[in-house]
Coordinates of C-alpha atoms in Angstrom, one line a residue:
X1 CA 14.1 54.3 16.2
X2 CA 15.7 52.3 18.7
X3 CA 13.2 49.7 19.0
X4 CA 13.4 48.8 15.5
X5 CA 17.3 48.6 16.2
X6 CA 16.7 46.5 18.4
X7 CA 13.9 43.9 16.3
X8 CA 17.0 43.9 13.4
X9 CA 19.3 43.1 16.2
X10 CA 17.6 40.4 17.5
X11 CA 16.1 39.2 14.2
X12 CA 20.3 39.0 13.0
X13 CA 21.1 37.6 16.2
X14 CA 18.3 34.8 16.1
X15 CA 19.3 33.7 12.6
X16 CA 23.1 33.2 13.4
X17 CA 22.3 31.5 16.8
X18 CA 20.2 29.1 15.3
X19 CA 22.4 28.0 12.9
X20 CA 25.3 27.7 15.4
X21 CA 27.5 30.5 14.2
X22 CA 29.6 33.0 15.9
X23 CA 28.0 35.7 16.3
X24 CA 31.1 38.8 16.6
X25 CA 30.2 42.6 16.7
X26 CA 31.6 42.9 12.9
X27 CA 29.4 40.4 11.3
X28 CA 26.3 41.4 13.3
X29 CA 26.5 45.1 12.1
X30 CA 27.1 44.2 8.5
X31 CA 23.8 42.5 8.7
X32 CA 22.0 44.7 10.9
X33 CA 23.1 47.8 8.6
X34 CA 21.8 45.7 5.4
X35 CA 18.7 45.2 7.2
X36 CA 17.6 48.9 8.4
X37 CA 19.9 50.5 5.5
X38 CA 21.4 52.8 7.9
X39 CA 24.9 52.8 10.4
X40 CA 24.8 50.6 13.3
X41 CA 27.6 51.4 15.7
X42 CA 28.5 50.3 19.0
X43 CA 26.4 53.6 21.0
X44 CA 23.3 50.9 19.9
X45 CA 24.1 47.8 21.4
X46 CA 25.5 50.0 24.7
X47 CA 21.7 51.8 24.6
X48 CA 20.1 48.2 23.9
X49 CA 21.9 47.2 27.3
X50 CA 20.9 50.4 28.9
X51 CA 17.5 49.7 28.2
X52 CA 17.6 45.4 28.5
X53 CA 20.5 44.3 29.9
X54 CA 19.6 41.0 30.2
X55 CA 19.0 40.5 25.9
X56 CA 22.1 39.5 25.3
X57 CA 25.8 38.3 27.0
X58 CA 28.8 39.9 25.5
X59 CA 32.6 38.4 26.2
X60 CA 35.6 39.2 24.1
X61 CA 37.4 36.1 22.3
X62 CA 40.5 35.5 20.9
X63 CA 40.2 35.3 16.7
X64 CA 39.8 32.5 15.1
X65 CA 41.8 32.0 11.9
X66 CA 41.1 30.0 8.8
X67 CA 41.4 26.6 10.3
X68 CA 40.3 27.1 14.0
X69 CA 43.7 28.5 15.6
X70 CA 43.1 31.0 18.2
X71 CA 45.5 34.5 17.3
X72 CA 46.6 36.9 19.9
X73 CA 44.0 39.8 18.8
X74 CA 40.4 39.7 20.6
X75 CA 36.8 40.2 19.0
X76 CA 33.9 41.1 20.8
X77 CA 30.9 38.0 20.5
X78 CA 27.4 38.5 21.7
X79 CA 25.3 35.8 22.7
X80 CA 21.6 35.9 23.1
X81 CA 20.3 34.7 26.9
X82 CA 18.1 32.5 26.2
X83 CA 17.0 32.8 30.0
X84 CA 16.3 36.1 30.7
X85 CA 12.8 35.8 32.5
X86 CA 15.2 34.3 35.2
X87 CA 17.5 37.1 35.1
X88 CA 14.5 39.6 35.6
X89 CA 13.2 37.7 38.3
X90 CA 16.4 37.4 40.2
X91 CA 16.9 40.9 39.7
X92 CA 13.2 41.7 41.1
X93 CA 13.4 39.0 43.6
X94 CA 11.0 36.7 42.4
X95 CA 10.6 33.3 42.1
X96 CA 12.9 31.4 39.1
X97 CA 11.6 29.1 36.3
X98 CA 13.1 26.3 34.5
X99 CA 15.8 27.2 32.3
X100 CA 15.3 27.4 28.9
X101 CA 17.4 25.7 26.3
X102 CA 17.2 25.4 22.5
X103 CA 16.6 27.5 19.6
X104 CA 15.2 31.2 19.7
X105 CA 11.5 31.1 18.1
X106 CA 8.9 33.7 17.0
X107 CA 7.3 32.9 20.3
X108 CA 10.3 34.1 22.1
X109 CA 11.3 37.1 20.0
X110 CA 8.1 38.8 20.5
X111 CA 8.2 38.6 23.9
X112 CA 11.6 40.3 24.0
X113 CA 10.4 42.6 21.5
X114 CA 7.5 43.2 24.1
X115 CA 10.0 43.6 27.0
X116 CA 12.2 46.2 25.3
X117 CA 9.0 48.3 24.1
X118 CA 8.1 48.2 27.7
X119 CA 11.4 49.2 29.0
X120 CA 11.7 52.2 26.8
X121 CA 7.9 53.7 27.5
X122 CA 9.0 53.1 30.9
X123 CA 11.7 55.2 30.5
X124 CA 9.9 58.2 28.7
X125 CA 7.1 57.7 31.8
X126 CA 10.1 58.4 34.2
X127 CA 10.8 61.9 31.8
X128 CA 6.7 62.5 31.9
X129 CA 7.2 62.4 35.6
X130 CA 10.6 64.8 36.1
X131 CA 8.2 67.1 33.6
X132 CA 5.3 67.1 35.9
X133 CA 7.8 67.4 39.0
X134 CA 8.8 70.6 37.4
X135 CA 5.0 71.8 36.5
X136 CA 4.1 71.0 39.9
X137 CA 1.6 69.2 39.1
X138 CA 1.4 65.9 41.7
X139 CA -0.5 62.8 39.8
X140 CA 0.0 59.1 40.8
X141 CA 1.5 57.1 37.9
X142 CA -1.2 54.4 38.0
X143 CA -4.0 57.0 37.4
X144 CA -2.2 58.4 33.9
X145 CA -3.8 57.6 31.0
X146 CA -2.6 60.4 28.4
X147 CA 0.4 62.5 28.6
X148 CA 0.6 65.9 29.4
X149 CA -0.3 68.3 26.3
X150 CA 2.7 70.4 26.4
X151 CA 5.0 67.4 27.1
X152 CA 7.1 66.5 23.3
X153 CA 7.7 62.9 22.8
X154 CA 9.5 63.4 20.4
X155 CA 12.0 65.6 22.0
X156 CA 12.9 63.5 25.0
X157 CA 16.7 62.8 26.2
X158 CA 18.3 60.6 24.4
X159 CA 19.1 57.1 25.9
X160 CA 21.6 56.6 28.1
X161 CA 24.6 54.1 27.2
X162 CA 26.1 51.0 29.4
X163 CA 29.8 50.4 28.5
X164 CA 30.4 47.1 27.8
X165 CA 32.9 45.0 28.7
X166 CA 36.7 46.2 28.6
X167 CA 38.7 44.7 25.6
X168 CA 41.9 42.6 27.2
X169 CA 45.3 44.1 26.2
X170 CA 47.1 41.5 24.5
X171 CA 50.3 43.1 25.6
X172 CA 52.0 45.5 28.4
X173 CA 50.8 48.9 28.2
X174 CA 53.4 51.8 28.7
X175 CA 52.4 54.7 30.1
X176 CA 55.2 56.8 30.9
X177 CA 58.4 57.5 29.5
X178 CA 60.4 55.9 32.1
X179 CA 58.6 52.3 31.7
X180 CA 59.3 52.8 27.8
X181 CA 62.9 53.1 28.3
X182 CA 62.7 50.3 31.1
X183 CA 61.4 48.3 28.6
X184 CA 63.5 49.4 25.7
X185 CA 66.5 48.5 27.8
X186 CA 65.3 45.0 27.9
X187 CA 64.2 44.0 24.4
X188 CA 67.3 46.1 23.1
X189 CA 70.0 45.3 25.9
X190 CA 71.2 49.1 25.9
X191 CA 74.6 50.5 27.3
X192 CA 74.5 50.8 30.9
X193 CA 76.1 54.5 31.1
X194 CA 73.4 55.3 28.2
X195 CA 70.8 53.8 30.0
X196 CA 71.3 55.5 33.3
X197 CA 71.3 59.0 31.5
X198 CA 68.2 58.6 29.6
X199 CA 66.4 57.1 32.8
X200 CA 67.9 60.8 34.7
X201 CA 66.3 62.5 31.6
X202 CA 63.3 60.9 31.9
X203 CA 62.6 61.4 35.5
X204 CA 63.6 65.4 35.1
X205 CA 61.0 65.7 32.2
X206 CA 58.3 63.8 34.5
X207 CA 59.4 66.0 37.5
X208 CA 58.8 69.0 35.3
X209 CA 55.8 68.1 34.1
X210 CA 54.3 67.5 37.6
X211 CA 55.5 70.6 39.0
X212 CA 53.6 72.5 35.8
X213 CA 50.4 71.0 36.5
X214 CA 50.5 71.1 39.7
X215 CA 51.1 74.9 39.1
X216 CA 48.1 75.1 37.0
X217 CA 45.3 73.7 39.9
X218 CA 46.7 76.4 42.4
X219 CA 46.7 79.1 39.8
X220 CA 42.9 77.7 38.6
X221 CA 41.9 77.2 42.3
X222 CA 43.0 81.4 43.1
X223 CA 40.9 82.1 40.3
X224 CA 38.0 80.3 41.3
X225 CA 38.3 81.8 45.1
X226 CA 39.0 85.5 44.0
X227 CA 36.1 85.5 41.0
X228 CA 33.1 83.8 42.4
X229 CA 30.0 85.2 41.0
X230 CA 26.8 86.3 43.2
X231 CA 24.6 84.4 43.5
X232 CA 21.7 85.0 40.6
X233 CA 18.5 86.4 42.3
X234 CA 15.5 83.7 41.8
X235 CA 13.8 84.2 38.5
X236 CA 10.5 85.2 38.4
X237 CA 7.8 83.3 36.8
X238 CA 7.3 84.1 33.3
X239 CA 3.8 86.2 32.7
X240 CA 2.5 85.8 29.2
X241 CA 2.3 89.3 27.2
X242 CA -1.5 88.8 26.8
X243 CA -1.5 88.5 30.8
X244 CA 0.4 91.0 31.6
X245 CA -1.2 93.9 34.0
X246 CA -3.1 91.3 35.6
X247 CA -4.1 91.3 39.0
X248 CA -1.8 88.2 40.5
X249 CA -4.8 86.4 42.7
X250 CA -6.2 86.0 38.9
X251 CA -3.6 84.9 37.6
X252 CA -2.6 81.9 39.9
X253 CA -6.6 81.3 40.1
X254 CA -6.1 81.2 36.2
X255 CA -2.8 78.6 36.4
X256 CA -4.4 76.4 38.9
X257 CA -7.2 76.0 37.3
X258 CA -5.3 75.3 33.7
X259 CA -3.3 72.1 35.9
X260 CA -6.4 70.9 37.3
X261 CA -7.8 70.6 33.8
X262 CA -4.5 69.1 32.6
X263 CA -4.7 66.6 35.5
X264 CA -8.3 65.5 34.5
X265 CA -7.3 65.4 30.5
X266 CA -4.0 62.9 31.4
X267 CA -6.6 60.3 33.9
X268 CA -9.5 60.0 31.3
X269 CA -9.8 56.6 30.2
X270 CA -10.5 55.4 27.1
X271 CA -14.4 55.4 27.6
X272 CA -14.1 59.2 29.1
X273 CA -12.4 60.2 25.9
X274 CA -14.5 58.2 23.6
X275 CA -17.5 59.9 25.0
X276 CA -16.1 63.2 25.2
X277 CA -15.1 62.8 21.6
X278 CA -18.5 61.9 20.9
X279 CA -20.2 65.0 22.6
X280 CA -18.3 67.5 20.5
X281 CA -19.7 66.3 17.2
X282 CA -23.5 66.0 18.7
X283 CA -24.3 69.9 18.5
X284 CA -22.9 69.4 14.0
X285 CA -25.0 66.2 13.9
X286 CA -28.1 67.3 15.2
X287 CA -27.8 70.4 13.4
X288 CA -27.2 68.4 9.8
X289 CA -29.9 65.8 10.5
X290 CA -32.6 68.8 11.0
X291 CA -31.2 69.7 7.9
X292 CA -32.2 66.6 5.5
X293 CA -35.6 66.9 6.9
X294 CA -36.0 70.4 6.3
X295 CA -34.9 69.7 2.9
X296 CA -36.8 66.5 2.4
X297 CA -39.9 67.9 4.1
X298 CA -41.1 64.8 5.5
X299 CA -41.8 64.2 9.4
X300 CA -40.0 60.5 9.3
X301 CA -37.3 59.1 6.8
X302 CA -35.4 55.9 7.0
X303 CA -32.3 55.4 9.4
X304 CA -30.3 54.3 6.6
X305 CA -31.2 57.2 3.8
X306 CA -30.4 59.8 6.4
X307 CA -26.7 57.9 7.4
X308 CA -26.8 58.2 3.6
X309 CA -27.2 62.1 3.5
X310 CA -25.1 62.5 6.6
X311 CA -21.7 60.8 5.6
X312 CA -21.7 62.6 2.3
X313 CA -22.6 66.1 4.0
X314 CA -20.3 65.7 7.3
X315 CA -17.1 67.6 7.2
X316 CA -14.0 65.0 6.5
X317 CA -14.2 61.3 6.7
X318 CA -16.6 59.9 9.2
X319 CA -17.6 56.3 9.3
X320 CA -21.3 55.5 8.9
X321 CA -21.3 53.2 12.2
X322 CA -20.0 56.5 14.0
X323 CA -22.7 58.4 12.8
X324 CA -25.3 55.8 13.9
X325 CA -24.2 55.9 17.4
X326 CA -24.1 59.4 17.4
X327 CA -28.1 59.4 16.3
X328 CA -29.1 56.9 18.7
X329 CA -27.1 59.1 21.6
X330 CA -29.4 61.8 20.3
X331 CA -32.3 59.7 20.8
X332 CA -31.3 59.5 24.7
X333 CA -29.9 63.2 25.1
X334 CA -32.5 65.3 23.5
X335 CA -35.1 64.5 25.6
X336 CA -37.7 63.5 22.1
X337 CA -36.6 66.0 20.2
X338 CA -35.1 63.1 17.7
X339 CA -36.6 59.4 17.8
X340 CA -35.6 56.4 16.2
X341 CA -38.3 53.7 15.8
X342 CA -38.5 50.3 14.2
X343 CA -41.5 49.4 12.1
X344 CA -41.1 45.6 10.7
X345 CA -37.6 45.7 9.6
X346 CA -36.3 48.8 8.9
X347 CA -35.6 52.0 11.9
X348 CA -36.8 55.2 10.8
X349 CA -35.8 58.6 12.5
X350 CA -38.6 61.8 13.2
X351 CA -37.4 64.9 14.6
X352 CA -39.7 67.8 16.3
X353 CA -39.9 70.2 13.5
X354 CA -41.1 72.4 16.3
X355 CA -38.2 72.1 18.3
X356 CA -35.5 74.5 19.2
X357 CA -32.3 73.5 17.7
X358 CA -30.1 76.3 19.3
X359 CA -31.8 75.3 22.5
X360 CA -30.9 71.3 21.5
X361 CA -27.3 71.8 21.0
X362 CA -27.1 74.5 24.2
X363 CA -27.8 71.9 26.0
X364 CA -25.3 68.9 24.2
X365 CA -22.9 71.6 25.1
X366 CA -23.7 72.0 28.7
X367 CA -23.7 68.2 28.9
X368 CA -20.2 68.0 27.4
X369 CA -18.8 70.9 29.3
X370 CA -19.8 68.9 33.0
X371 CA -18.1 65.9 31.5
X372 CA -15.0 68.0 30.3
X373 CA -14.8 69.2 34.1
X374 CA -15.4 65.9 36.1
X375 CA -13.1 63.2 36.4
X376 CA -15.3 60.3 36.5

């Protein structure tokens, strides 16, 4: 959500840069509401800060009018830096480039769209890390490829804000009753008998009103002393129901061994998983192509009529390329029990009619199960 926030943002922002406008906070979320067709409220450009800071400078002005005079009253502007890379690399003390000047292109905008993306799955790897901290489960960040099954995306904490800057007060702010009446007594050039009194009655009140509060702390600090809850005794781990009576050796043999799996499902790369993936529908393949020859009753039948027979017998929708390579993994794993020849120009496929199919896909499963447990 707040990525595509940000892509109107910066879309809105780009277009009223380029044309030299003044881009003010009321303006840009007219058009960035018009865009997404929802509220855009300040809490987004204070979370697009939190998460770049260096997008955009923001600077409170004094209103223009009609013809170009400046009023008292202030706006908030925001104005995209066009030279961020050298704000990054100040910040990660690098080396600086040239500055960049000119308009903000398609070029630029998707590399700012790319920053911000990284920024935020940055911050929901820091989350993946407090929720392995609290697993205790130890995994170097560079090795994680996946994240944990039991840890919800959707459900992390929201982003945190960055306030931005203060808006000036375009005149003296009173805070108390005697700076009021101070300044009452200048604009209104009071009587100075009348004047006197109300400035007595004014430090009484404030006199009272300190001794009340400070009444209050002493009151709320004897409560605190005199009412301190024990300390809670330490929880004990939660035992499933189904676990429960369980000898406690088993059980942490049980747990450890459920983190070491999780540890090897979040470092697989992709050509682990793809293989793994692969594996589990071997056993179903092998099983259908024995199948269509047993209802064909031929020893060999063309590569492409059984892809044919496959894709419309397989279970949900399976692309015929994926069957292929699952055939001609079969033609490695099954140690001859399925071959796949070529004779001039077409591949044809024979399978053992002799062969041991239970046996066939005992051992896929074995195969799979090894890979399942080792982590390379």
């Amino acid at each position: 959500m707040l990525a595509e926030v940000f892509r109107c943002t910066d879309t809105v922002v780009s277009m009223l840069y380029n044309r030299q406008e003044r881009i003010v906070y009321d303006k840009l979320a007219k058009s960035v509401q018009d865009m997404m067709r929802k509220n855009f409220g300040e809490k987004y450009l204070k979370q697009i800060k939190c998460v770049f800071p260096q997008a955009y400078l923001y600077a409170w002005q004094k209103v223009l009018g009609k013809y170009g005079q400046k009023k008292d009253d202030h706006e908030l502007t925001i104005l995209p830096n066009l030279d961020y890379k050298n704000s990054i690399l100040k910040e990660e003390g690098g080396p600086t480039e040239s500055k960049v000047r000119g308009k903000m292109g398609p070029q630029m905008m998707i590399e700012r769209r790319n920053i911000f993306h990284n920024s935020l799955l940055q911050i929901v790897r820091d989350q993946h890390k407090e929720f392995l901290k609290h697993m205790d489960l130890h995994v170097d960040d560079s090795k994680i490829t996946r994240w944990h099954k039991d840890f919800d995306v959707e459900s992390c904490r929201e982003i945190d804000t960055v306030d931005l800057p203060e808006k000036p007060n375009s005149g003296v702010k009173l805070t108390t009753a005697q700076e009021v009446l101070e300044k009452a007594s200048d604009i209104f050039n009071l009587n100075p008998k009348l004047g006197e009194s109300l400035m007595e009655a004014a430090k009484k009140l404030q006199k009272e009103k300190e001794e009340k509060e400070a009444a209050k702390a002493a009151e709320k600090a004897k409560s605190s002393v005199t009412s301190s809850p024990a300390p809670p005794p330490a929880k004990e781990p939660v035992v499933p129901k189904a676990l429960k009576g369980i000898n406690p050796k088993l059980l942490e043999k049980i747990r450890a061994k459920e983190a070491q799996k999780a540890v090897l499902e979040m470092t697989r790369d992709e050509g682990q998983i793809k293989k793994i993936k692969q594996f589990r529908r071997l056993p179903n393949v092998a099983r259908m192509t024995r199948a269509v020859f047993v209802s064909e009753k031929k020893a060999s039948l063309m590569l492409e009529f059984v892809l044919k027979k496959l894709v419309q017998s397989y279970p949900g929708n399976v692309e015929k390329t994926i069957l292929e390579e699952d055939l001609r993994v079969l033609n490695t794993e099954t140690k001859g029990w399925l071959r796949i020849q070529r004779v001039r120009t077409a591949d044809y496929v024979q399978v053992n009619a002799a062969g041991d199919i239970n046996a066939i896909c005992q051992s896929l499963e074995q195969t799979l199960k090894s890979m399942e447990n080792s982590s390379s």
